[in-house]
Amino acid sequence: MKSKKITEKTVTITAAIGSILIVIMLIANTYWASRQAISSTNQAVSAVSAFYLESMADRRAKTITNLINNNFDYMEKAVSVIDDEKIESQEDLRAAIGRMRRLLSLNGFALVDEDDIVYTQYTTYTGGSRYPFLANKTLDSKMISTVFIYGSSKELFLAIPIDIKIIGKQFKACFVQIDINDIVDLLAFDDQESTHFALYSVNGGNISETELGTLIGKSNIFDATKGCVSEEKWNSFRDDFANGKRGALTFTINGVVDTICYQPVPDTGWELVVMIRESVIQDQIQEISEKSLRTNHFQIVFLLVVATLFSGILFFMMRRVANNKLDEEKENSKAFKSMANTDSLTGVRNKHAYMETEAQLNSWIREGAVEKLAVIACDINGLKYVNDTKGHAAGDQLIKDACALICNLFNHGSVYRTGGDEFIVLLSGKGYDTKDEVIAAFNKQVEENIGTDDVVVSIGYSTLQPNDEQLHDVFDRADQMMYARKKELKSMGAKTRE
C-alpha cells in the first residue's frame, strides 16, 4: 500500500495543534498546581496558627493552675502558722489572719468554725447563706468554685478542710476569694489586639467579660457560633466544654473565617479560649499566589520556566515571611512576659515574676539542685507616715528611693517588689558569697539615713538549710529577722508604718 506523503502543511498544522495543546495543558497544569500550592500553603499556615494558639492557651491555663496551687499551699502554711501561735481572743485571731493575708497575699483569707461562723481580719459573720460548702458539716477535700457576688462581680473561691482548735472553738475550713479581674490581668495579651482570649463556663457563658474578637464579643460562645459550623461540629464543641476537653474550632461569621482553640482549666469548670486574627503570613502568601496566576496569563511561552523560578522564589519568600512572623511573635512574647513580670513604678521584677521564680526554685530544692541561696526580706519604714503627711506622690518617690538603695547595694542579686512597701532579694553565686559584707554596708547606710531623714529600709536574711523543703521556709526566717530589725530601727528614731 502506498503511504501518504507528509507535506509541509501537515507538519505545520500538526505543530500548531500540538503547540496549542501543549500550551493548554501547561496552562491547565500550572493553574491546577498553583491552586494546589495555595491550598497546601493555607493548610500549613493554619496548622502553624493552630499550634501557636494551642501553645498560648496551654501556657495561660497553666498560669491559672499555678495561681490556684500556690493559694492552696499558702493557705495550708497560714493555718499551720496560726495553729502554732498563742491566740487567746478574737482580736488575736483577727490579727493573725491579717498577718497571714498580708505576708502570703491571700485575698479574702478567712477561717470557718463548726458553727459556720466566718472569721476574717476585720469581723465575723454567719456564712451559711453565702457559701454553699458550709451546708456540709465537714469539708472532705479541697474545693474550687466560681462565686457570683454583688450583682455581676465574679470571684474564684478556694477552700480547704482544716482541723484546729482556737479560743475554745473547733475550726473546720478556711478559704480565699480571688477576683476574676485579677486573673484576667494576669493573662492579658499585648499584641495590638490581634489575639483575643476569654474564660467560659461549661454552658458557654463569658466569665472574664473579655471580648473574643469583634464578632463573638462578650456573648455566649455557643449562641455566637451556632449556625456557623455543622450541627455535628457544634455539638462536639459543646460536649468538649461539658467534659473539660481541649480542642479547636474553625467557623465563618459574616464571611470571616476564624479559628479558636480551647483549653480546660483543671478543677475550675472553666474553658480558656484563644482566637487570633487572620495572620499576616496568609495574607502575603495569598497575594503572591494571585500575582502568579496573573503572570501566567501573559507569559505562556515562558510558562514552564517562569513557574519553576516562581516556585523557588515563592518557597524562599514563604520561608522569609514565616521566619519574620515567628521572630515577631517571639519579640511580642518577650515583651508580654517582660511587662507581666515588671513592676511599673520601680522597674524591678514584680510579685508575678517572684511567684514564677519561687515555683522553679521549689522544684530545684526538692531535687537537691540548689546549694547556695539566700533570701533578703526588705520593708520600707514610714511609708504610711509619708503618704498621710506628704501625699502619695511623696510615698511613690520613697518607694523608688528605697528600691534604688536596695538595687545599688545588692547589685549581684535578683530584686522583686512583692507588695506596697515590701521587697525580696534572692542571692546566689557572687551575691551569696559577698552577702555578709553587703548586708553590713546596707545596715550601716540605713542607720546613717535615720539622722539625715533619708530612706530607711528594714532587712532580714536567711540562707537555705538542708531541711528546708521550699523557698518559703527560708523566707519565713528572713521575715522574722526583718521585723526584729524594724523594732531596732524604731528605737533609733526611724518611723514605722504606724
Coordinates of C-alpha atoms in Angstrom, one line a residue:
M1 CA 0.0 0.0 0.0
K2 CA 1.3 3.4 -1.0
S3 CA 2.0 5.6 2.0
K4 CA 0.5 9.1 2.2
K5 CA 3.1 11.9 1.7
I6 CA 3.7 14.1 4.6
T7 CA 3.6 17.7 3.4
E8 CA 4.9 20.9 4.9
K9 CA 1.4 22.0 5.5
T10 CA 0.7 18.8 7.5
V11 CA 3.8 19.4 9.7
T12 CA 2.8 23.0 10.2
I13 CA -0.8 22.1 11.2
T14 CA 0.4 19.3 13.5
A15 CA 3.0 21.5 15.1
A16 CA 0.4 24.3 15.6
I17 CA -2.2 21.9 17.0
G18 CA 0.5 20.2 19.2
S19 CA 1.8 23.6 20.4
I20 CA -1.7 24.7 21.2
L21 CA -2.4 21.5 23.1
I22 CA 0.9 21.7 25.0
V23 CA 0.2 25.3 25.9
I24 CA -3.3 24.5 27.0
M25 CA -2.0 21.5 29.1
L26 CA 0.7 23.6 30.6
I27 CA -1.7 26.4 31.5
A28 CA -4.2 23.9 33.0
N29 CA -1.5 22.0 34.8
T30 CA 0.1 25.2 36.1
Y31 CA -3.2 26.7 37.2
W32 CA -4.1 23.4 39.0
A33 CA -0.6 23.2 40.5
S34 CA -0.9 26.9 41.6
R35 CA -4.3 26.3 43.2
Q36 CA -3.0 23.2 44.9
A37 CA 0.1 25.1 46.2
I38 CA -2.2 27.8 47.6
S39 CA -4.4 25.2 49.3
S40 CA -1.4 23.3 50.8
T41 CA 0.2 26.6 51.9
N42 CA -3.0 27.7 53.6
Q43 CA -3.3 24.3 55.3
A44 CA 0.3 24.6 56.6
V45 CA -0.3 28.2 57.8
S46 CA -3.5 27.0 59.5
A47 CA -1.6 24.2 61.2
V48 CA 1.1 26.6 62.4
S49 CA -1.5 29.1 63.7
A50 CA -3.4 26.3 65.5
F51 CA -0.2 25.1 67.1
Y52 CA 0.5 28.7 68.2
L53 CA -3.0 29.1 69.6
E54 CA -2.8 25.8 71.5
S55 CA 0.5 26.8 73.0
M56 CA -0.9 30.1 74.1
A57 CA -4.0 28.5 75.6
D58 CA -2.0 25.8 77.4
R59 CA 0.5 28.3 78.9
R60 CA -2.2 30.6 80.2
A61 CA -4.3 27.6 81.6
K62 CA -1.1 26.6 83.5
T63 CA -0.8 30.1 84.8
I64 CA -4.2 29.8 86.4
T65 CA -3.4 26.3 87.7
N66 CA -0.2 27.6 89.3
L67 CA -2.1 30.5 90.9
I68 CA -4.6 28.1 92.4
N69 CA -2.0 25.6 93.7
N70 CA 0.1 28.5 95.2
N71 CA -3.0 29.7 97.1
F72 CA -3.8 26.2 98.4
D73 CA -0.1 25.9 99.5
Y74 CA -0.2 29.3 101.2
M75 CA -3.5 28.5 102.9
E76 CA -2.0 25.4 104.4
K77 CA 1.0 27.3 105.5
A78 CA -1.1 30.1 107.0
V79 CA -3.2 27.6 109.0
S80 CA -0.1 25.9 110.3
V81 CA 1.4 29.2 111.5
I82 CA -1.9 30.3 113.1
D83 CA -2.2 26.9 114.9
D84 CA 1.3 27.3 116.4
E85 CA 0.6 30.9 117.6
K86 CA -0.6 31.7 121.1
I87 CA -4.1 33.1 120.4
E88 CA -6.3 33.9 123.4
S89 CA -9.0 36.2 122.0
Q90 CA -10.9 37.0 118.8
E91 CA -8.7 40.1 118.5
D92 CA -5.6 37.9 118.5
L93 CA -7.2 35.6 115.9
R94 CA -8.1 38.6 113.6
A95 CA -4.6 40.0 113.9
A96 CA -3.1 36.6 113.0
I97 CA -5.4 36.3 110.0
G98 CA -4.4 39.7 108.9
R99 CA -0.7 38.9 109.1
M100 CA -1.1 35.7 107.0
R101 CA -3.2 37.6 104.5
R102 CA -0.6 40.3 104.1
L103 CA 2.5 38.1 104.2
L104 CA 1.2 35.5 101.8
S105 CA -1.1 37.8 99.7
L106 CA -4.2 35.7 100.4
N107 CA -7.1 37.7 99.2
G108 CA -10.2 37.4 101.3
F109 CA -8.5 34.8 103.6
A110 CA -10.9 33.6 106.4
L111 CA -11.4 30.7 108.8
V112 CA -14.8 28.9 109.4
D113 CA -15.7 27.2 112.7
E114 CA -18.0 24.3 113.2
D115 CA -21.0 26.6 113.7
D116 CA -20.4 28.1 110.2
I117 CA -19.2 31.4 111.6
V118 CA -16.6 33.1 109.3
Y119 CA -13.6 34.8 110.9
T120 CA -11.9 37.5 108.8
Q121 CA -9.2 40.1 109.5
Y122 CA -11.8 42.6 110.4
T123 CA -15.1 40.9 111.5
T124 CA -17.0 37.7 112.0
Y125 CA -20.3 36.7 110.3
T126 CA -22.6 33.8 109.6
G127 CA -21.5 32.3 106.2
G128 CA -24.2 29.6 105.6
S129 CA -26.2 31.8 103.3
R130 CA -23.2 33.0 101.3
Y131 CA -21.2 29.9 100.7
P132 CA -22.7 26.5 99.6
F133 CA -19.9 24.4 101.0
L134 CA -20.9 25.5 104.5
A135 CA -24.0 23.4 104.2
N136 CA -21.9 20.4 104.8
K137 CA -20.9 19.7 108.4
T138 CA -17.4 18.9 107.3
L139 CA -15.3 19.7 104.2
D140 CA -13.7 16.5 102.9
S141 CA -11.3 17.8 100.4
K142 CA -10.1 21.0 98.6
M143 CA -12.9 22.9 96.8
I144 CA -12.8 25.2 93.8
S145 CA -15.9 27.2 92.7
T146 CA -16.9 30.4 90.9
V147 CA -18.8 32.7 93.2
F148 CA -21.1 35.5 91.9
I149 CA -21.3 38.4 94.4
Y150 CA -22.5 42.0 94.4
G151 CA -24.6 41.7 91.2
S152 CA -22.2 40.9 88.3
S153 CA -19.0 40.6 90.2
K154 CA -17.3 37.2 90.0
E155 CA -14.7 35.6 92.2
L156 CA -12.8 32.3 92.2
F157 CA -13.5 30.6 95.6
L158 CA -10.9 28.2 97.0
A159 CA -11.4 26.3 100.3
I160 CA -9.6 23.5 102.2
P161 CA -10.6 21.5 105.2
I162 CA -8.8 22.1 108.5
D163 CA -8.9 20.6 112.0
I164 CA -7.6 23.1 114.6
K165 CA -9.0 24.4 117.8
I166 CA -8.5 28.1 118.8
I167 CA -10.1 30.1 121.6
G168 CA -12.2 27.2 122.5
K169 CA -13.7 26.7 119.1
Q170 CA -13.2 24.0 116.6
F171 CA -12.5 25.2 113.0
K172 CA -13.4 23.1 110.0
A173 CA -12.3 25.1 106.9
C174 CA -10.5 28.1 105.6
F175 CA -10.9 29.9 102.2
V176 CA -9.8 32.7 99.9
Q177 CA -11.5 34.6 97.2
I178 CA -9.7 35.7 94.1
D179 CA -11.2 38.4 91.9
I180 CA -11.7 37.2 88.3
N181 CA -10.5 40.6 87.1
D182 CA -7.1 39.9 88.7
I183 CA -6.9 36.6 86.8
V184 CA -7.8 38.5 83.6
D185 CA -5.0 41.0 84.2
L186 CA -2.5 38.1 84.7
L187 CA -3.5 36.6 81.4
A188 CA -3.7 39.7 79.3
F189 CA -2.0 39.8 75.9
D190 CA 0.0 42.7 74.4
D191 CA -0.1 42.3 70.7
Q192 CA -2.1 45.2 69.2
E193 CA -5.4 43.5 69.6
S194 CA -4.6 40.7 67.1
T195 CA -5.0 37.9 69.7
H196 CA -8.1 37.6 72.0
F197 CA -9.0 35.4 74.9
A198 CA -11.9 34.8 77.3
L199 CA -12.8 32.4 80.1
Y200 CA -16.0 30.5 79.8
S201 CA -18.2 28.3 82.0
V202 CA -19.5 24.9 80.8
N203 CA -22.7 26.5 79.5
G204 CA -20.7 28.9 77.3
G205 CA -21.1 32.0 79.4
N206 CA -18.3 34.6 79.4
I207 CA -16.9 34.6 82.9
S208 CA -14.0 37.0 82.3
E209 CA -16.1 39.7 80.5
T210 CA -13.3 40.0 77.8
E211 CA -14.1 40.2 74.1
L212 CA -13.3 37.2 72.0
G213 CA -12.8 39.3 68.8
T214 CA -15.3 41.7 67.4
L215 CA -17.7 39.1 66.1
I216 CA -18.2 36.9 69.2
G217 CA -17.5 39.8 71.6
K218 CA -18.7 39.0 75.2
S219 CA -21.7 36.8 74.0
N220 CA -22.3 33.3 75.0
I221 CA -19.9 31.4 72.7
F222 CA -22.4 28.7 71.9
D223 CA -25.0 31.2 70.8
A224 CA -22.5 33.1 68.8
T225 CA -21.2 30.1 66.8
K226 CA -24.4 28.3 66.3
G227 CA -25.2 28.0 62.6
C228 CA -21.6 29.0 61.7
V229 CA -20.5 25.3 61.7
S230 CA -22.2 22.0 61.0
E231 CA -24.5 20.7 63.7
E232 CA -22.1 17.8 64.3
K233 CA -19.1 20.0 65.0
W234 CA -21.2 22.4 67.1
N235 CA -22.5 19.5 69.3
S236 CA -18.9 18.2 69.6
F237 CA -17.8 21.6 70.6
R238 CA -20.4 21.8 73.4
D239 CA -19.6 18.3 74.6
D240 CA -15.9 19.2 74.9
F241 CA -16.8 22.1 77.2
A242 CA -19.1 19.9 79.2
N243 CA -16.4 17.2 79.6
G244 CA -13.5 19.5 80.1
K245 CA -11.6 18.6 76.9
R246 CA -9.3 20.7 74.8
G247 CA -9.7 21.3 71.1
A248 CA -10.1 23.7 68.2
L249 CA -13.0 25.1 66.1
T250 CA -12.9 26.9 62.8
F251 CA -16.1 28.8 61.8
T252 CA -17.3 31.5 59.5
I253 CA -19.2 34.6 60.6
N254 CA -20.3 37.2 58.1
G255 CA -17.8 35.8 55.6
V256 CA -14.8 36.0 58.0
V257 CA -13.1 32.7 58.8
D258 CA -11.8 32.4 62.4
T259 CA -10.2 29.7 64.4
I260 CA -10.3 29.3 68.2
C261 CA -8.5 26.9 70.5
Y262 CA -9.9 26.0 73.9
Q263 CA -8.1 24.5 76.9
P264 CA -9.8 23.4 80.2
V265 CA -8.5 24.9 83.4
P266 CA -8.3 21.9 85.8
D267 CA -10.8 21.7 88.7
T268 CA -12.4 25.1 87.9
G269 CA -15.0 24.1 85.3
W270 CA -13.7 26.8 83.0
E271 CA -12.5 26.7 79.4
L272 CA -9.8 29.2 78.3
V273 CA -10.5 30.1 74.7
V274 CA -7.9 31.9 72.5
M275 CA -8.5 33.4 69.0
I276 CA -6.1 35.1 66.6
R277 CA -7.0 37.2 63.6
E278 CA -6.1 36.1 60.1
S279 CA -2.4 36.1 60.0
V280 CA -0.1 38.3 58.1
I281 CA 1.6 35.2 56.6
Q282 CA -1.6 34.0 55.0
D283 CA -2.4 37.5 53.5
Q284 CA 1.1 37.7 51.9
I285 CA 1.0 34.2 50.6
Q286 CA -2.4 34.8 49.0
E287 CA -1.1 38.0 47.3
I288 CA 1.9 36.2 45.9
S289 CA -0.3 33.3 44.6
E290 CA -2.7 35.7 42.8
K291 CA 0.2 37.5 41.2
S292 CA 1.5 34.2 40.0
L293 CA -1.8 33.5 38.3
R294 CA -1.9 36.9 36.6
T295 CA 1.7 36.4 35.4
N296 CA 0.8 33.0 33.8
H297 CA -1.9 34.6 31.6
F298 CA 0.6 36.9 29.9
Q299 CA 3.7 34.7 29.7
I300 CA 2.5 31.4 28.1
V301 CA 5.7 30.9 26.1
F302 CA 7.9 31.1 29.2
L303 CA 5.3 29.4 31.4
L304 CA 7.4 26.4 32.4
V305 CA 10.5 28.4 33.2
V306 CA 8.6 31.2 35.0
A307 CA 6.6 28.6 37.0
T308 CA 9.8 26.8 38.0
L309 CA 11.5 30.1 39.0
F310 CA 8.4 31.3 40.8
S311 CA 8.1 28.2 42.8
G312 CA 11.7 28.7 44.1
I313 CA 11.0 32.4 44.8
L314 CA 7.7 31.5 46.4
F315 CA 9.3 29.0 48.7
F316 CA 12.1 31.4 49.6
M317 CA 9.6 34.2 50.3
M318 CA 7.4 31.8 52.3
R319 CA 10.3 30.9 54.4
R320 CA 11.3 34.5 54.9
V321 CA 7.8 35.6 55.8
A322 CA 7.3 32.6 58.1
N323 CA 10.7 33.4 59.8
N324 CA 9.9 37.1 60.1
K325 CA 6.5 36.3 61.6
L326 CA 7.9 33.8 64.1
D327 CA 10.6 36.4 65.1
E328 CA 7.8 39.0 65.5
E329 CA 5.8 36.6 67.7
K330 CA 8.9 35.8 69.8
E331 CA 9.5 39.5 70.3
N332 CA 5.9 40.0 71.2
S333 CA 6.1 37.1 73.6
K334 CA 9.2 38.5 75.2
A335 CA 7.6 42.0 75.5
F336 CA 4.5 40.5 77.1
K337 CA 6.5 38.5 79.6
S338 CA 8.6 41.5 80.4
M339 CA 5.5 43.7 81.1
A340 CA 3.8 41.0 83.0
N341 CA 6.8 40.4 85.2
T342 CA 7.9 44.1 85.7
D343 CA 6.7 46.5 88.5
S344 CA 5.5 49.6 86.7
L345 CA 6.6 52.0 89.5
T346 CA 10.2 50.8 90.2
G347 CA 11.1 48.8 87.1
V348 CA 12.2 45.8 89.1
R349 CA 10.5 42.4 88.9
N350 CA 7.1 42.1 90.4
K351 CA 5.2 39.6 92.5
H352 CA 4.1 37.6 89.5
A353 CA 7.8 37.2 88.5
Y354 CA 8.6 36.2 92.1
M355 CA 5.9 33.5 92.1
E356 CA 7.3 32.0 88.9
T357 CA 10.8 32.0 90.3
E358 CA 9.6 30.6 93.6
A359 CA 7.9 27.7 91.8
Q360 CA 11.1 26.9 89.9
L361 CA 13.3 27.1 92.9
N362 CA 10.9 24.9 94.9
S363 CA 11.3 22.3 92.2
W364 CA 15.1 22.6 92.3
I365 CA 15.1 22.5 96.1
R366 CA 13.1 19.2 96.1
E367 CA 15.6 17.8 93.6
G368 CA 18.6 18.9 95.7
A369 CA 19.9 21.0 92.9
V370 CA 20.3 24.2 94.9
E371 CA 23.3 24.7 97.3
K372 CA 23.9 28.4 97.8
L373 CA 20.8 30.5 98.2
A374 CA 19.9 33.5 100.5
V375 CA 16.7 35.4 100.9
I376 CA 16.7 39.1 101.9
A377 CA 13.3 40.4 103.2
C378 CA 13.0 44.2 102.9
D379 CA 10.4 46.5 104.3
I380 CA 10.3 50.3 103.9
N381 CA 10.0 52.2 107.2
G382 CA 7.5 55.0 107.4
L383 CA 5.7 54.7 104.0
K384 CA 2.2 55.2 105.6
Y385 CA 3.5 58.2 107.5
V386 CA 4.8 59.8 104.3
N387 CA 1.6 59.0 102.4
D388 CA -0.5 60.5 105.2
T389 CA 1.6 63.6 105.8
K390 CA 3.1 64.4 102.3
G391 CA 0.8 62.7 99.9
H392 CA 1.0 59.6 97.7
A393 CA 3.4 61.2 95.2
A394 CA 5.9 61.5 98.0
G395 CA 5.2 58.0 99.0
D396 CA 5.9 56.8 95.5
Q397 CA 9.2 58.6 95.5
L398 CA 10.1 57.0 98.8
I399 CA 9.4 53.6 97.2
K400 CA 11.6 54.5 94.2
D401 CA 14.4 55.7 96.5
A402 CA 14.2 52.6 98.7
C403 CA 14.3 50.4 95.5
A404 CA 17.4 52.3 94.3
L405 CA 19.1 51.8 97.7
I406 CA 18.4 48.0 97.6
C407 CA 19.4 47.6 93.9
N408 CA 22.7 49.6 94.3
L409 CA 23.9 47.6 97.3
F410 CA 22.6 44.2 96.3
N411 CA 23.8 44.6 92.7
H412 CA 24.5 40.9 92.4
G413 CA 21.1 39.8 93.5
S414 CA 17.6 39.5 91.9
V415 CA 15.3 42.2 93.3
Y416 CA 11.5 41.8 93.4
R417 CA 8.8 44.2 94.6
T418 CA 6.2 41.9 96.2
G419 CA 4.0 44.5 98.0
G420 CA 3.4 48.2 98.5
D421 CA 6.5 48.6 100.8
E422 CA 7.9 45.1 100.6
F423 CA 10.8 43.8 98.5
I424 CA 12.6 40.5 98.3
V425 CA 16.2 39.9 97.2
L426 CA 17.4 36.4 96.1
L427 CA 21.2 35.9 96.3
S428 CA 23.2 33.1 94.7
G429 CA 26.7 32.9 93.2
K430 CA 28.8 36.0 93.8
G431 CA 25.8 37.7 95.5
Y432 CA 25.7 34.9 98.0
D433 CA 29.5 34.9 98.6
T434 CA 29.5 38.6 99.4
K435 CA 26.3 38.8 101.3
D436 CA 27.8 39.4 104.8
E437 CA 29.7 42.5 103.6
V438 CA 26.8 43.9 101.6
I439 CA 24.3 43.4 104.5
A440 CA 26.7 45.1 106.9
A441 CA 27.1 48.0 104.5
F442 CA 23.4 48.2 103.9
N443 CA 22.5 48.4 107.6
K444 CA 25.3 51.0 108.2
Q445 CA 23.8 53.2 105.4
V446 CA 20.3 52.8 106.8
E447 CA 21.4 53.8 110.3
E448 CA 23.1 56.9 108.9
N449 CA 20.0 57.8 106.9
I450 CA 17.9 58.0 110.2
G451 CA 19.9 61.0 111.2
T452 CA 19.5 62.7 107.7
D453 CA 15.8 61.9 107.4
D454 CA 16.6 59.8 104.3
V455 CA 15.1 56.5 103.2
V456 CA 15.1 53.7 105.8
V457 CA 14.7 50.1 105.0
S458 CA 14.5 47.2 107.5
I459 CA 16.0 44.0 106.2
G460 CA 16.3 40.4 107.5
Y461 CA 18.0 37.5 105.8
S462 CA 18.3 33.7 105.9
T463 CA 20.1 31.0 103.9
L464 CA 18.9 27.7 102.5
Q465 CA 19.3 24.9 105.1
P466 CA 19.4 21.1 104.4
N467 CA 16.0 20.5 106.0
D468 CA 14.2 23.3 104.0
E469 CA 11.6 21.9 101.7
Q470 CA 10.6 25.1 99.9
L471 CA 11.7 28.7 99.4
H472 CA 9.1 30.0 101.8
D473 CA 10.8 28.2 104.7
V474 CA 13.9 30.4 104.0
F475 CA 11.7 33.5 103.6
D476 CA 9.9 32.9 107.0
R477 CA 13.2 33.2 108.9
A478 CA 14.3 36.2 106.9
D479 CA 10.9 37.8 107.5
Q480 CA 11.1 37.3 111.3
M481 CA 14.6 38.8 111.4
M482 CA 13.3 41.8 109.3
Y483 CA 10.5 42.5 111.9
A484 CA 13.1 42.4 114.7
R485 CA 15.3 44.8 112.8
K486 CA 12.3 47.1 112.3
K487 CA 11.8 47.3 116.0
E488 CA 15.5 48.0 116.5
L489 CA 15.5 50.9 113.9
K490 CA 12.4 52.3 115.6
S491 CA 14.3 52.5 118.9
M492 CA 16.9 54.5 117.0
G493 CA 14.3 57.0 115.8
A494 CA 13.2 55.6 112.5
K495 CA 9.5 56.0 111.6
T496 CA 7.3 52.9 111.2
R497 CA 4.1 52.2 109.4
E498 CA 2.1 53.5 112.3

